[in-house]
Coordinates of C-alpha atoms in Angstrom, one line a residue:
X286 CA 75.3 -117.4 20.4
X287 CA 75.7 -119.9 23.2
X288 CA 77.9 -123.0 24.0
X289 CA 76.2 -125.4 22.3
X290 CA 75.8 -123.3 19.0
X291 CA 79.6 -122.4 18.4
X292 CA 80.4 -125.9 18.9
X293 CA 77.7 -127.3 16.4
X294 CA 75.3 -129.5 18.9
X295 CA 72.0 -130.6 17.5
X296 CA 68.6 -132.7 18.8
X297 CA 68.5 -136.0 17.5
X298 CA 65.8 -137.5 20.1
X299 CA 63.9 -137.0 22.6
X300 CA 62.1 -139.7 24.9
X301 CA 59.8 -139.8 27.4
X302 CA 63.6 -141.5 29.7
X303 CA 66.3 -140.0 27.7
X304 CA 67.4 -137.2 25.6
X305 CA 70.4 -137.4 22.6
X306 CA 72.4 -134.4 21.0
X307 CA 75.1 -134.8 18.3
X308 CA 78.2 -132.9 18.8
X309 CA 80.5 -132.5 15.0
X310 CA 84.1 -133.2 15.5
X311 CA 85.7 -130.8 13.8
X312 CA 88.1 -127.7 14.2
X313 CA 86.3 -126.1 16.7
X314 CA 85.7 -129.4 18.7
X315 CA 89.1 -130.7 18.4
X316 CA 92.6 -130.8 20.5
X317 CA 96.3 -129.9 19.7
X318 CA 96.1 -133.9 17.9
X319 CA 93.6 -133.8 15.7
X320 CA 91.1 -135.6 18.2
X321 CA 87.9 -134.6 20.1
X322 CA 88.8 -132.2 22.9
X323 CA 87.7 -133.3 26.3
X324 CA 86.5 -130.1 27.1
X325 CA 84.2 -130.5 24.2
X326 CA 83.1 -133.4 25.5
X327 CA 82.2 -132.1 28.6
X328 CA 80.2 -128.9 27.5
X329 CA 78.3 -131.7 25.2
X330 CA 77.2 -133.8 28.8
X331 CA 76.5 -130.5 30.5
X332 CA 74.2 -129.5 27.8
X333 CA 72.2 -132.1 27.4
X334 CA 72.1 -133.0 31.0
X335 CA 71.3 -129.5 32.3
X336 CA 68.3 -128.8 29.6
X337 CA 67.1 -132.2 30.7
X338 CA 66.7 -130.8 34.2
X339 CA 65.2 -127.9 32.8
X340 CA 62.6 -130.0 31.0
X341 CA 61.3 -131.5 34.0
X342 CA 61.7 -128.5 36.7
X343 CA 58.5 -126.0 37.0
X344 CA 60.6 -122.5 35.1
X345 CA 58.3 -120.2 36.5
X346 CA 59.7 -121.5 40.3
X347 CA 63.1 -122.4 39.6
X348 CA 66.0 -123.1 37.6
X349 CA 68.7 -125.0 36.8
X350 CA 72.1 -124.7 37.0
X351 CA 75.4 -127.1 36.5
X352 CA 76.6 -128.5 40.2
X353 CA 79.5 -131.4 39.2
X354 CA 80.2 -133.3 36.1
X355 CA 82.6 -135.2 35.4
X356 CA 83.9 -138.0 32.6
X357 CA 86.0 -140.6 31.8
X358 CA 87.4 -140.0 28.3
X359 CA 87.5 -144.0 26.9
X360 CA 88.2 -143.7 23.0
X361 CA 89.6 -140.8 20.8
X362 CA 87.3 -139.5 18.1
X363 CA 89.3 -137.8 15.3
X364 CA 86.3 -137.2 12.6
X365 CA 82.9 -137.7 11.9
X366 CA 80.1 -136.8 15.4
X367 CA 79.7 -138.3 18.8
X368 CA 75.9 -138.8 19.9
X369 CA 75.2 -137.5 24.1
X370 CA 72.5 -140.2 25.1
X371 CA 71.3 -138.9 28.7
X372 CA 69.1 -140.7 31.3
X373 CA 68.2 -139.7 34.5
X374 CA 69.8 -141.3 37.3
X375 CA 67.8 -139.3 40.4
X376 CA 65.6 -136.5 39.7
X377 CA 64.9 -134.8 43.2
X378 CA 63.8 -131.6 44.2
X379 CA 66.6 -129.9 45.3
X380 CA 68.9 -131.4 42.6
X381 CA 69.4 -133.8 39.7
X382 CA 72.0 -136.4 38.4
X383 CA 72.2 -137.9 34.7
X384 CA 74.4 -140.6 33.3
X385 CA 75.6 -139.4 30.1
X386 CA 77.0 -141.3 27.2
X387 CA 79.2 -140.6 24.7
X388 CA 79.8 -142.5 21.0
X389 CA 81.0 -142.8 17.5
X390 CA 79.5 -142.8 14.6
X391 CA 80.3 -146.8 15.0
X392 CA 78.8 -146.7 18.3
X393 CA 81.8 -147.5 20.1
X394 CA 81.8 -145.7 23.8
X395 CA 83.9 -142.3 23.8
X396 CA 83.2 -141.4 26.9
X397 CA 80.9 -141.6 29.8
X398 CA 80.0 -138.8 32.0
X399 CA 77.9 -138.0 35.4
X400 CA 76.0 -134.7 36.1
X401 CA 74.7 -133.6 38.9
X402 CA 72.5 -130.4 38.7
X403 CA 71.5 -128.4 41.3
X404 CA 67.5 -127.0 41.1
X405 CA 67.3 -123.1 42.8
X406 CA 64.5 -121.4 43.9
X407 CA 64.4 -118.6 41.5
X408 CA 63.3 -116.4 43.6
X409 CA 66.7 -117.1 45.9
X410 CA 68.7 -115.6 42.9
X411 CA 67.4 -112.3 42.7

């Protein structure tokens, strides 16, 4: 069971400029405080930035693997899910970068991260 799995992430959409995952808050999401976790957060904009990446790289050449992220934690969430929207901000061919937004069931910005994803030969890796 992977990341994404233990901490409840699902699809929601899928466009042809952007991808969105719900995340649960809940107690395996949340901080000491009740509210979402940062870290949570985080794994949420990783995920759905690096298997955007993956989506667009050729997998029998190369993959795709997490470079930089990093957020800015705006509003506390204490129930209820976020929704990840991601768009790609540069999609080269040596790396990637997506904007990634975080919000409440309200739709009121949690957070707002930036991940940058580097694309390896796969035959460097071996």
């Amino acid at each position: 069971m992977g990341m994404s799995a233990l901490l409840g992430m699902e699809w929601v959409d899928i466009g042809p400029d952007f991808l969105k995952m719900k995340m649960p808050v809940s107690e395996n999401t949340i901080q000491p405080y009740g509210l979402l976790h940062g870290g949570a957060s985080c794994s949420l904009a990783e995920t759905i930035g690096s298997i955007g990446s993956y989506l667009v790289i050729d997998n029998t050449k190369y993959i795709c693997v997490g470079m930089e992220i990093n957020a800015n934690h705006i509003k506390g969430v204490r129930s209820g899910f976020v929704t990840a929207t991601a768009t790609p901000l540069h999609l080269g061919k040596s790396s990637h970068v997506w904007d990634i937004k975080l919000v409440n069931e309200s739709g009121l910005l949690v957070c707002v991260s930036r991940h940058t994803v580097a694309i390896v030969d796969f035959d460097k890796i071996k």
